[in-house]
Structures are given as C-alpha cells and as structure tokens.
N, CA, C and O atoms as a CHARMM CRD file, in Angstrom:
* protein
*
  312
    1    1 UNK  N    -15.82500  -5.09800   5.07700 PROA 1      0.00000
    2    1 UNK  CA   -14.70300  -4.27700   4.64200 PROA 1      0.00000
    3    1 UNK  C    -13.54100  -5.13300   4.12900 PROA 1      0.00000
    4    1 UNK  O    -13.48600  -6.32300   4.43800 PROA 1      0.00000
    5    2 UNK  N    -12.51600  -4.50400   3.27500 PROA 2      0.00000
    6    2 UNK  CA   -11.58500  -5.42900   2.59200 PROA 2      0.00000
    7    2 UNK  C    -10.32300  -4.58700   3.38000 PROA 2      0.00000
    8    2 UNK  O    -10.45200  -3.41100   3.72000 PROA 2      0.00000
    9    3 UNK  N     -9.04400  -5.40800   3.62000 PROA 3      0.00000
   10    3 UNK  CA    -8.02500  -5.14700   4.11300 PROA 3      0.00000
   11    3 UNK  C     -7.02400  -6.06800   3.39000 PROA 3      0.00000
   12    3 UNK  O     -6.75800  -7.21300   3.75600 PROA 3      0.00000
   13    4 UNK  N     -6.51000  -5.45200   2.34300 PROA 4      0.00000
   14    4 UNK  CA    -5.40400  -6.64600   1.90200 PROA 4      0.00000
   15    4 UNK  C     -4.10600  -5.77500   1.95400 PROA 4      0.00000
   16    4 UNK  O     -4.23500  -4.55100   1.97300 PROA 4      0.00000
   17    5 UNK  N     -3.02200  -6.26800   1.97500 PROA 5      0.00000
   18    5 UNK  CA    -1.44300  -5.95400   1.98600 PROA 5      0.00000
   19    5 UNK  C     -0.72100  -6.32800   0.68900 PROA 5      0.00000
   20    5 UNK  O     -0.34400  -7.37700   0.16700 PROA 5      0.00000
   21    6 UNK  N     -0.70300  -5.61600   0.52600 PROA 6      0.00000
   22    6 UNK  CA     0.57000  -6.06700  -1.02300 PROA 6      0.00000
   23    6 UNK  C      2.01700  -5.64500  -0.37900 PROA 6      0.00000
   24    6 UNK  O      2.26500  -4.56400   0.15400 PROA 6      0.00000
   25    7 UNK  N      2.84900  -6.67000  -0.54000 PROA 7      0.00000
   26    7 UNK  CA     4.10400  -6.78500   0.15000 PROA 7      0.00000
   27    7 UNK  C      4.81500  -7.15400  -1.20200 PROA 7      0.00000
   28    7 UNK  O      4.43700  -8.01600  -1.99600 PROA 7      0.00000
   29    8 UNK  N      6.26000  -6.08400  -1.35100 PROA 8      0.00000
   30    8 UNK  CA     7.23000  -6.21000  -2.58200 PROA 8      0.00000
   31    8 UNK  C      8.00200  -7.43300  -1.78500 PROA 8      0.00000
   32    8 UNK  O      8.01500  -7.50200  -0.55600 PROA 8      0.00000
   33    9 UNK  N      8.70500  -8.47900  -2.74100 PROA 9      0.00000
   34    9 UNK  CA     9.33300  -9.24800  -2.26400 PROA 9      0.00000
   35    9 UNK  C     11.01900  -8.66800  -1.62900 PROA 9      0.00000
   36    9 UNK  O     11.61400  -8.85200  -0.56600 PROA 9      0.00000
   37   10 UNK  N     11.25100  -8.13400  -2.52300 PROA 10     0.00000
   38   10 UNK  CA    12.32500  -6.89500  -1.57800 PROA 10     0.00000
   39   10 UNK  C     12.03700  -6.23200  -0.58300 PROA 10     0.00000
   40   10 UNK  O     11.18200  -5.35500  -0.47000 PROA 10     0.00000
   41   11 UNK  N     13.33900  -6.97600   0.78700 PROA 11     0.00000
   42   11 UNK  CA    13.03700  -5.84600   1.39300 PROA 11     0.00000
   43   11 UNK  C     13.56800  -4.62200   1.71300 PROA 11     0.00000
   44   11 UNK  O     14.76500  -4.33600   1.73000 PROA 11     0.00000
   45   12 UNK  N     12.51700  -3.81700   1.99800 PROA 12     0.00000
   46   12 UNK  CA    12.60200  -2.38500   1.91000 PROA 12     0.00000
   47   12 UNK  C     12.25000  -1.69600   3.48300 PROA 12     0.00000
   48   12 UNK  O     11.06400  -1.74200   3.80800 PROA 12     0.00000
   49   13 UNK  N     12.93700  -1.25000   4.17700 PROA 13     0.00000
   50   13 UNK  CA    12.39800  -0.51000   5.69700 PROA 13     0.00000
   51   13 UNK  C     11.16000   0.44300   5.84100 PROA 13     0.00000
   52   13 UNK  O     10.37100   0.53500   6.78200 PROA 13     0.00000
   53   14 UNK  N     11.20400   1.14400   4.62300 PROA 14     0.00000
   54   14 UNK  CA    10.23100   2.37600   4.48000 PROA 14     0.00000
   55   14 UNK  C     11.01500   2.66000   3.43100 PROA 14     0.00000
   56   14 UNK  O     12.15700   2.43700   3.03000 PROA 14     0.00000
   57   15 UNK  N      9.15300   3.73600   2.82700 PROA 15     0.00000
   58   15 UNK  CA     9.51700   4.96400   1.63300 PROA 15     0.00000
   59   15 UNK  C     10.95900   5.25300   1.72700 PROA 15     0.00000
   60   15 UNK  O     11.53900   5.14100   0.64700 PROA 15     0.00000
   61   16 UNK  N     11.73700   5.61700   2.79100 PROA 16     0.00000
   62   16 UNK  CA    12.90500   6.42000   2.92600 PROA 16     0.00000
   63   16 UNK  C     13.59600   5.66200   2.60800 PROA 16     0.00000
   64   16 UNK  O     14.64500   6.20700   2.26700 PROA 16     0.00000
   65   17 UNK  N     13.64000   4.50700   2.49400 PROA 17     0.00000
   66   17 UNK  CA    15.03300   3.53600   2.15500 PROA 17     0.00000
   67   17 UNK  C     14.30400   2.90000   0.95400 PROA 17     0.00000
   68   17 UNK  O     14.43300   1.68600   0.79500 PROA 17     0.00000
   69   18 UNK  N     13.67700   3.49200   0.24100 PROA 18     0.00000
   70   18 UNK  CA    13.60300   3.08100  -1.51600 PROA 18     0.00000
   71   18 UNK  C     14.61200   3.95000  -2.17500 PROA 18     0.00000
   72   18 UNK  O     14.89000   5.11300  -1.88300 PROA 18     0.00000
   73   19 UNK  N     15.16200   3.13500  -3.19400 PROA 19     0.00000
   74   19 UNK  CA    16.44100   3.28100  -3.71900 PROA 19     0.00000
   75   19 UNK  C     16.08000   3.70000  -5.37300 PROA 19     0.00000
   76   19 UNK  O     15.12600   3.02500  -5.75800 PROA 19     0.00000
   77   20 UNK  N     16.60300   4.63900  -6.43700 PROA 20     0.00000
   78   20 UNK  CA    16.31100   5.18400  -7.24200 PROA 20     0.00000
   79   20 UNK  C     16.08900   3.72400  -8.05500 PROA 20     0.00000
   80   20 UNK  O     15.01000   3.82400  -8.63900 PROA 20     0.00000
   81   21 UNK  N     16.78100   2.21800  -8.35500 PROA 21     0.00000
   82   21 UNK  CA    16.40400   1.27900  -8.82600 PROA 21     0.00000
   83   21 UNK  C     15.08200   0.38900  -8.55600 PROA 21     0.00000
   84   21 UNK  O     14.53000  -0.39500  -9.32700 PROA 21     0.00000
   85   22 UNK  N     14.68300   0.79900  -7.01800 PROA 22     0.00000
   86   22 UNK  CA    13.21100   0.41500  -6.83200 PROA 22     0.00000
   87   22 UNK  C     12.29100   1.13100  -7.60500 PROA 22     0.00000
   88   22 UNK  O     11.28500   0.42100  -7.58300 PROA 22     0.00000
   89   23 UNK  N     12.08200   1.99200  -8.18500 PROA 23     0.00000
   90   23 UNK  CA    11.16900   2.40700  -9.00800 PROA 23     0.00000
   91   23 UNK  C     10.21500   1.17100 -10.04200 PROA 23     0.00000
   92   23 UNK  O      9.00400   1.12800 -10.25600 PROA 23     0.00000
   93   24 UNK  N     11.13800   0.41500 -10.44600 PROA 24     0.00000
   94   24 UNK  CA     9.77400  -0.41700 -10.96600 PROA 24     0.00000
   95   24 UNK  C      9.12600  -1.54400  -9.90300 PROA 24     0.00000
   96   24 UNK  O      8.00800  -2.05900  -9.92900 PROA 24     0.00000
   97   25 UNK  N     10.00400  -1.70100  -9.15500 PROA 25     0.00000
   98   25 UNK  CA     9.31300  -2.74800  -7.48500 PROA 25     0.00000
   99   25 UNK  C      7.76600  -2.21200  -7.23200 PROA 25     0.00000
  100   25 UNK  O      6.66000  -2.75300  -7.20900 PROA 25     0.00000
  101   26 UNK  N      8.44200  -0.39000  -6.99300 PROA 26     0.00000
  102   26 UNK  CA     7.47200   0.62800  -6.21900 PROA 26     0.00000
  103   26 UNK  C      6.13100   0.48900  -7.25800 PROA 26     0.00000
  104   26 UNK  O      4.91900   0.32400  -7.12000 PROA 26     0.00000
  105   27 UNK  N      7.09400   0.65600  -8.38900 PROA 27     0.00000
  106   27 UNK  CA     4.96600   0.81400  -9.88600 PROA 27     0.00000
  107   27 UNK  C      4.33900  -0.06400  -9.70100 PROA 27     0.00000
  108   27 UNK  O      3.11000  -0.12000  -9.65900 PROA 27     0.00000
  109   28 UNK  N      5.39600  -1.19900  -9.51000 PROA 28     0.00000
  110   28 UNK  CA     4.35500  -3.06600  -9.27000 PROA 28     0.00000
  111   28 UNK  C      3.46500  -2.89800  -8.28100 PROA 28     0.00000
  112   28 UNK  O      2.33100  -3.33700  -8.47000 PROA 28     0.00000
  113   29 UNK  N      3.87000  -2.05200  -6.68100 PROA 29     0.00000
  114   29 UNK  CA     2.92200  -2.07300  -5.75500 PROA 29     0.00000
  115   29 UNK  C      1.12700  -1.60500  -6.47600 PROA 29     0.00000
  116   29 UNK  O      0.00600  -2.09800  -6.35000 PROA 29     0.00000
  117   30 UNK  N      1.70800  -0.40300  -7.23600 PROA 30     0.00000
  118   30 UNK  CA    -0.05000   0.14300  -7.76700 PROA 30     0.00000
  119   30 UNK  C     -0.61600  -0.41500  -8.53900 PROA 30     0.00000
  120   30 UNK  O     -1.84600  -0.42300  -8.49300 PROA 30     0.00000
  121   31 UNK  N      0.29400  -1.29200  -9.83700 PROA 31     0.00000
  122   31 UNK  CA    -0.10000  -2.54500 -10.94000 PROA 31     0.00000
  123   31 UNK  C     -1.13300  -3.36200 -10.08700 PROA 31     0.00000
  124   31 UNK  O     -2.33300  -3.54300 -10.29000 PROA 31     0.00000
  125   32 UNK  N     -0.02900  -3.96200  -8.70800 PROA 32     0.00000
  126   32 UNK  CA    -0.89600  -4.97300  -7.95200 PROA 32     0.00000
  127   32 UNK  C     -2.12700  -4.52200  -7.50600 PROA 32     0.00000
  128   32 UNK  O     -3.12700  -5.22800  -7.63400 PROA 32     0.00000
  129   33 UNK  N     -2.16400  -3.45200  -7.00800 PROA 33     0.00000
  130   33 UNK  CA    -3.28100  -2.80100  -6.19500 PROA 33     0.00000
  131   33 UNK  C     -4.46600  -2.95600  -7.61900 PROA 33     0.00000
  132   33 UNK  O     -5.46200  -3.67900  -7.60500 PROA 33     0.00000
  133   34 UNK  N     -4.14300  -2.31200  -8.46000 PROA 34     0.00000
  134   34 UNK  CA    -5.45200  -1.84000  -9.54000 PROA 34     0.00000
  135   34 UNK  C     -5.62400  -3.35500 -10.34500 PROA 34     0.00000
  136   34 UNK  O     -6.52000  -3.53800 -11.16900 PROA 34     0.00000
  137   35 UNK  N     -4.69700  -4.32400  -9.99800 PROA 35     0.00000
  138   35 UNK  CA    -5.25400  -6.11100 -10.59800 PROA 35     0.00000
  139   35 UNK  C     -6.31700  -6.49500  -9.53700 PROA 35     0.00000
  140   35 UNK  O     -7.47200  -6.87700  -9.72500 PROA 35     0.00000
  141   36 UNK  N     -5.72500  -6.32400  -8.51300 PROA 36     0.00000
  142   36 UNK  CA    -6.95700  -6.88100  -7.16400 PROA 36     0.00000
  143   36 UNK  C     -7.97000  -5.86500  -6.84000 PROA 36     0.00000
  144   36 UNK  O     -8.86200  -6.28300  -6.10200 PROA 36     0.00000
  145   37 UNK  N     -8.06300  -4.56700  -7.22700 PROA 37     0.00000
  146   37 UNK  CA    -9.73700  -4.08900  -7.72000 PROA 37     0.00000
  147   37 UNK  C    -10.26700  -4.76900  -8.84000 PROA 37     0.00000
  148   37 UNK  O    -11.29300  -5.44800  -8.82600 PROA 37     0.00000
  149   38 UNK  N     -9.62100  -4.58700  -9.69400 PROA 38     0.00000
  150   38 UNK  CA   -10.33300  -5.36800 -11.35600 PROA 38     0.00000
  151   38 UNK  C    -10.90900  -6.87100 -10.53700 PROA 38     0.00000
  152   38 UNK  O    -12.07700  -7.25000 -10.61500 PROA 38     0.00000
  153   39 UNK  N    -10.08800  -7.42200  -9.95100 PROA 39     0.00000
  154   39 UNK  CA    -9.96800  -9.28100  -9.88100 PROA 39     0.00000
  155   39 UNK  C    -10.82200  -9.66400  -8.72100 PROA 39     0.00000
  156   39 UNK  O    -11.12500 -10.83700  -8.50500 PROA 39     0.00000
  157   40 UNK  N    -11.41700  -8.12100  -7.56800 PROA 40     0.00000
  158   40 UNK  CA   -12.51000  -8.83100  -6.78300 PROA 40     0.00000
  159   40 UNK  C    -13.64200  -7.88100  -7.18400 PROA 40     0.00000
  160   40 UNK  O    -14.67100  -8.47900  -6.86900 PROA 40     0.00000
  161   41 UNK  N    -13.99300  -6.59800  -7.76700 PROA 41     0.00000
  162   41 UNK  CA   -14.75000  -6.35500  -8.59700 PROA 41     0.00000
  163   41 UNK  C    -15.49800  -4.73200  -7.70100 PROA 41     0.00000
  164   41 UNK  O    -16.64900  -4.29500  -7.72500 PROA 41     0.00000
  165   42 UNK  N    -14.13400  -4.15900  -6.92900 PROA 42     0.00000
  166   42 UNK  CA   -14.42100  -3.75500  -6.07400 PROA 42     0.00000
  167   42 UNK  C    -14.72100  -2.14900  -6.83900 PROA 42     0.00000
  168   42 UNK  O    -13.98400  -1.43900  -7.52400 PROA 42     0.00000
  169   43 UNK  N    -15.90200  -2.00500  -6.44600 PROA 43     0.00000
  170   43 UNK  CA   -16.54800  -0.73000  -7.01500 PROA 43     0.00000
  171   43 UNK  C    -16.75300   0.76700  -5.65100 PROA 43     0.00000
  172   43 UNK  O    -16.72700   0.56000  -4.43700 PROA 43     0.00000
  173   44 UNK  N    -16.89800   1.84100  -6.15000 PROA 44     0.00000
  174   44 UNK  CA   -17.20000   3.00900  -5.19800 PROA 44     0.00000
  175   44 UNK  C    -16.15500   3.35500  -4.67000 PROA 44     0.00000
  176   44 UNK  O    -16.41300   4.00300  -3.65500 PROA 44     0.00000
  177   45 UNK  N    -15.03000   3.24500  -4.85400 PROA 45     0.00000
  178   45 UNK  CA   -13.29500   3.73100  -4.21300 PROA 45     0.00000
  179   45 UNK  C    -13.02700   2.84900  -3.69600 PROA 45     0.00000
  180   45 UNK  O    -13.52500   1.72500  -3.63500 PROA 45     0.00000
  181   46 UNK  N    -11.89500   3.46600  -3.12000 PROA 46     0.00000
  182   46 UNK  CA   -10.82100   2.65300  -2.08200 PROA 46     0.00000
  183   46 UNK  C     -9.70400   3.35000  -2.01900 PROA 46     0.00000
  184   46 UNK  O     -9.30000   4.18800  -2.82500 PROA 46     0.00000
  185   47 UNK  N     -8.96000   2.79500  -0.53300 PROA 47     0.00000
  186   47 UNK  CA    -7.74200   3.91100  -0.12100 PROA 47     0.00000
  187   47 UNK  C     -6.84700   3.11200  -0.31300 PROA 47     0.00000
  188   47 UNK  O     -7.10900   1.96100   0.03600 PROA 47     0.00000
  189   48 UNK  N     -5.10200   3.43600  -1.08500 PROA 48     0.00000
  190   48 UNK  CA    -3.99600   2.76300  -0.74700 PROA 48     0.00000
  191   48 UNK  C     -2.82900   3.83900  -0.00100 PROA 48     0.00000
  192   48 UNK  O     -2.35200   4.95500  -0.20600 PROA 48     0.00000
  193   49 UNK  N     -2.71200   2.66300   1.04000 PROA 49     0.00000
  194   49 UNK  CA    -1.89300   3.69700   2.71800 PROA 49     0.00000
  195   49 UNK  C     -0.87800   3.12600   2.41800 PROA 49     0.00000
  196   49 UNK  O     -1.03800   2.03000   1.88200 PROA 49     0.00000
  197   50 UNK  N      0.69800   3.66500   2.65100 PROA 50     0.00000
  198   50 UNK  CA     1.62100   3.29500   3.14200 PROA 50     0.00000
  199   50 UNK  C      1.95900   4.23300   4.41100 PROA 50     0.00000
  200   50 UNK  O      2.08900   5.45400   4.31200 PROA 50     0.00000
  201   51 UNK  N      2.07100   3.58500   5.48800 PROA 51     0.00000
  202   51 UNK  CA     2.49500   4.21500   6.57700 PROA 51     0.00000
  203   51 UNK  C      4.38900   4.26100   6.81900 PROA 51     0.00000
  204   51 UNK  O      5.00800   3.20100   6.91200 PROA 51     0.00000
  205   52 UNK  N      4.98200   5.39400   6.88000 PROA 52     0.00000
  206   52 UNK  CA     6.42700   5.41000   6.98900 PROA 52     0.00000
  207   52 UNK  C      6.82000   6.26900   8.31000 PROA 52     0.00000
  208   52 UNK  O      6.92400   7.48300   8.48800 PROA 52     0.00000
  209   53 UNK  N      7.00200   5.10400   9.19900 PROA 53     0.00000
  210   53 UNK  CA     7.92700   5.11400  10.24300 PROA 53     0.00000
  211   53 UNK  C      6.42800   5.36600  11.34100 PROA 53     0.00000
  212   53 UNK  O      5.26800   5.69400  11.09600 PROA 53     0.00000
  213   54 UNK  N      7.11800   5.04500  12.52000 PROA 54     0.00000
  214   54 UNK  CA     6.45200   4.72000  14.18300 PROA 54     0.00000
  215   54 UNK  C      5.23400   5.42500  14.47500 PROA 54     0.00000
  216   54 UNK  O      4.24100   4.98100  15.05200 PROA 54     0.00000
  217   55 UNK  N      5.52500   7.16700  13.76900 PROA 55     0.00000
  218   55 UNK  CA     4.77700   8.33000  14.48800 PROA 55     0.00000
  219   55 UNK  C      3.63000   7.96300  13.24700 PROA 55     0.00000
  220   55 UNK  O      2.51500   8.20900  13.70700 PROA 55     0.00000
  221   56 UNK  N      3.55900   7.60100  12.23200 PROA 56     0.00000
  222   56 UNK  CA     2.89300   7.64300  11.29600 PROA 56     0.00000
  223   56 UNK  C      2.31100   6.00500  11.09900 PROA 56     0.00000
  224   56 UNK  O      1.81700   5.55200  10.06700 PROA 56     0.00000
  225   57 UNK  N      2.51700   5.29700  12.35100 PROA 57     0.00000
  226   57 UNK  CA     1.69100   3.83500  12.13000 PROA 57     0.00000
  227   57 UNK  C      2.47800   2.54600  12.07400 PROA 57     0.00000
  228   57 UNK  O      2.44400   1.51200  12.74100 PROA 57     0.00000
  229   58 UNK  N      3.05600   2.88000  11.25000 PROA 58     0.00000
  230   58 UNK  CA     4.15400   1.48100  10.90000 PROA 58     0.00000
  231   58 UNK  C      4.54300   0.95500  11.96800 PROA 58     0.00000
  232   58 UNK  O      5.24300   1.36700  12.89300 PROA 58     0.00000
  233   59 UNK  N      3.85800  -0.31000  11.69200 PROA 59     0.00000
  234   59 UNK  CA     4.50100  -1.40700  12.62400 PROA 59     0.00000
  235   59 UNK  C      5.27200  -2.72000  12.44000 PROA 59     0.00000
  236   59 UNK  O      5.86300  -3.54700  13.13500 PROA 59     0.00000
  237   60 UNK  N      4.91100  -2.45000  10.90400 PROA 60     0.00000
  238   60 UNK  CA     6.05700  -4.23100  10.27700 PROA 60     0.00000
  239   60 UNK  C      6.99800  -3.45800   9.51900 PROA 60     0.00000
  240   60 UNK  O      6.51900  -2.44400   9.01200 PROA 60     0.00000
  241   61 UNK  N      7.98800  -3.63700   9.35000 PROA 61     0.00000
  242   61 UNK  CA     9.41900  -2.21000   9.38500 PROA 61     0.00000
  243   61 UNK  C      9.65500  -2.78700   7.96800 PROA 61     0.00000
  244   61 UNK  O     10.72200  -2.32400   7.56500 PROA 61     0.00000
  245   62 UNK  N      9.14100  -3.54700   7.11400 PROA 62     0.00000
  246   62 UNK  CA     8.96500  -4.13400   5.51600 PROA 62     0.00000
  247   62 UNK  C      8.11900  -2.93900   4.82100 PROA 62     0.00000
  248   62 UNK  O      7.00200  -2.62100   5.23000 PROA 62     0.00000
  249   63 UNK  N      8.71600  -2.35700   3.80800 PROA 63     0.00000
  250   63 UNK  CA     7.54300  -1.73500   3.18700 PROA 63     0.00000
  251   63 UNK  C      6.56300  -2.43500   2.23300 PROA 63     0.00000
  252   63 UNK  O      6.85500  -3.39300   1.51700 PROA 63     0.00000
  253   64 UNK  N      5.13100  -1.72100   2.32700 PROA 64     0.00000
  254   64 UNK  CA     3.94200  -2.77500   1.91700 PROA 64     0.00000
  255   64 UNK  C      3.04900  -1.55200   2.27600 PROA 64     0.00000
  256   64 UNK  O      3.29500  -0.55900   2.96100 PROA 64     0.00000
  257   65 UNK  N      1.80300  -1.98100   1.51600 PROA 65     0.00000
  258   65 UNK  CA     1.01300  -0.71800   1.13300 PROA 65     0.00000
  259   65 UNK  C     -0.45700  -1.86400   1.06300 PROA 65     0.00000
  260   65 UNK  O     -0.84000  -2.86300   0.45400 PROA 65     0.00000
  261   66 UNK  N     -0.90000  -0.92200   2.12800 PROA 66     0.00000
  262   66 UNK  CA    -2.82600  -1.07100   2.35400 PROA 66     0.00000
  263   66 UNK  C     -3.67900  -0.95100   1.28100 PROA 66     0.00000
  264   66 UNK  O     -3.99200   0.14500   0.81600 PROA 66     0.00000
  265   67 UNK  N     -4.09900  -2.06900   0.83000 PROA 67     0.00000
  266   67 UNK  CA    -5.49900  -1.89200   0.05600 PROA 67     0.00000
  267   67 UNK  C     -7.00600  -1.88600   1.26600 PROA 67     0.00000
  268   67 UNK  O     -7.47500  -2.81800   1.91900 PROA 67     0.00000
  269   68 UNK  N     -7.37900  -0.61100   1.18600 PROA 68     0.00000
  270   68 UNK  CA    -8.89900  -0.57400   1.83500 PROA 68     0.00000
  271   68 UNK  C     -9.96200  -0.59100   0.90200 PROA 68     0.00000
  272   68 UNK  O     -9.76700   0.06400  -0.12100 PROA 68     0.00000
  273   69 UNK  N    -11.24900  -1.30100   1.03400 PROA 69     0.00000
  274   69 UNK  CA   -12.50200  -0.75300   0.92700 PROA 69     0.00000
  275   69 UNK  C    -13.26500  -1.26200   1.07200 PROA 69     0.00000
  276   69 UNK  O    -13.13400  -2.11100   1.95400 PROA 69     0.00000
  277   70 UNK  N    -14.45600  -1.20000   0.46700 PROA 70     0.00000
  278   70 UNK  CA   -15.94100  -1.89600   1.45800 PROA 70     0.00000
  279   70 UNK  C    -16.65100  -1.18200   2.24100 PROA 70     0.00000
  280   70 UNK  O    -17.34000  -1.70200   3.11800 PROA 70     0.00000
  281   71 UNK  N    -16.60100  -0.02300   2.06800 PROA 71     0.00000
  282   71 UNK  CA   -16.93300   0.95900   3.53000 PROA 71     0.00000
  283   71 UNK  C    -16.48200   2.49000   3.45500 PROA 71     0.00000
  284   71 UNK  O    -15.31800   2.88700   3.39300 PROA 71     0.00000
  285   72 UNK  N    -17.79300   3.37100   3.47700 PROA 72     0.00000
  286   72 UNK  CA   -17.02300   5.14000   3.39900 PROA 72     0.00000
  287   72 UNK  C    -15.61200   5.11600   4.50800 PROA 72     0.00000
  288   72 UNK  O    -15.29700   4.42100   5.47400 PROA 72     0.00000
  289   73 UNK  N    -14.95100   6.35000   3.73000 PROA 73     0.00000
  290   73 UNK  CA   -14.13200   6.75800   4.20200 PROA 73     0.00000
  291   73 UNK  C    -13.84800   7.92800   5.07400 PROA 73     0.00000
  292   73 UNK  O    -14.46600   8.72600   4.36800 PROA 73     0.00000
  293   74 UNK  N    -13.45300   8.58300   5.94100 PROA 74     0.00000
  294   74 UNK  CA   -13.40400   9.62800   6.36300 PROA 74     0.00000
  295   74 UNK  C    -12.27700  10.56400   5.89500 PROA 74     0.00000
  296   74 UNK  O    -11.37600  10.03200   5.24500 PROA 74     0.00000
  297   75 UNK  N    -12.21600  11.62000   6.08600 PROA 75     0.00000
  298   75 UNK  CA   -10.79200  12.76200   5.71400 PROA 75     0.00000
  299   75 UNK  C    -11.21300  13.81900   6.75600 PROA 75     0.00000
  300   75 UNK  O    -12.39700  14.02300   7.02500 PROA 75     0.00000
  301   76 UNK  N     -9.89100  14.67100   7.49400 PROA 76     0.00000
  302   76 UNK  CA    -8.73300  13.95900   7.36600 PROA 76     0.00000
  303   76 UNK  C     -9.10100  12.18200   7.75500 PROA 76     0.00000
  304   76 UNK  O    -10.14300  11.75400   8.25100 PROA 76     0.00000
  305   77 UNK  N     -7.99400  11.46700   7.38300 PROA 77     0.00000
  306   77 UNK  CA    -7.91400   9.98000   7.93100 PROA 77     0.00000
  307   77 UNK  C     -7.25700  10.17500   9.42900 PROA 77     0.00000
  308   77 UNK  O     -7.12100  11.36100   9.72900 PROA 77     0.00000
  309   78 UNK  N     -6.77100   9.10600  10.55000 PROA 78     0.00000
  310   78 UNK  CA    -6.58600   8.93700  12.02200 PROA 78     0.00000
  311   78 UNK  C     -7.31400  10.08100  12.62000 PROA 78     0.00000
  312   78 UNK  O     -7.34600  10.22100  13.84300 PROA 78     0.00000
C-alpha cells in the first residue's frame, strides 16, 4: 500500500483556517497529488483525505492531505 503526505509549505491549522489567498497553495495540494500518480505510475484509484480537527482524525495540527493506494477501498471510510 502507498501512504504519502503532501504538506503546503505554509502553515495552515486546518481547512478552517485557509484563507481566501490560499486558494492557489490549496490547487498545488491536488497538482501535487495527480504529479505523484503520473510519477509512480499508480493505476486502479486512490483516495486523497484531509482530516480537519480531533473528532475527524487530525493529529499534526499543519494542514496536509493523504495520498492512499495500493489496495481496495472501503465506503463509508472509518
């Protein structure tokens, strides 16, 4: 299975504290995400998670967004 993190160099607490000028930070996160499918050649899906705030996972208080795959998925997810 693949587990990578794409982390904006800004930091950001969570979704909730992105600021109407983060908008192109925020597009870079999915740019990055869809370069590192193309760049490891990763085929059949994949999930990108951001978890925002305690009840919902987050545990490094930086916002940054999960690249999954390698492996079915379930739904709902947790």
């Amino acid at each position: 299975p693949i587990h990578i993190l794409i982390i904006p160099k800004k930091a950001m607490r969570d979704v909730s504290c992105v600021e109407d000028e983060d908008a192109e930070i925020v597009g870079e996160l999915f740019l990055a995400a869809r370069d590192l499918v193309q760049k490891l050649g990763i085929k059949g899906g994949y999930r990108l998670v951001v978890n925002n705030g305690p009840q919902a996972g987050q545990a490094v208080f930086h916002l940054h967004m999960h690249l999954l795959a390698g492996r079915d998925f379930t739904w709902p997810p947790g």
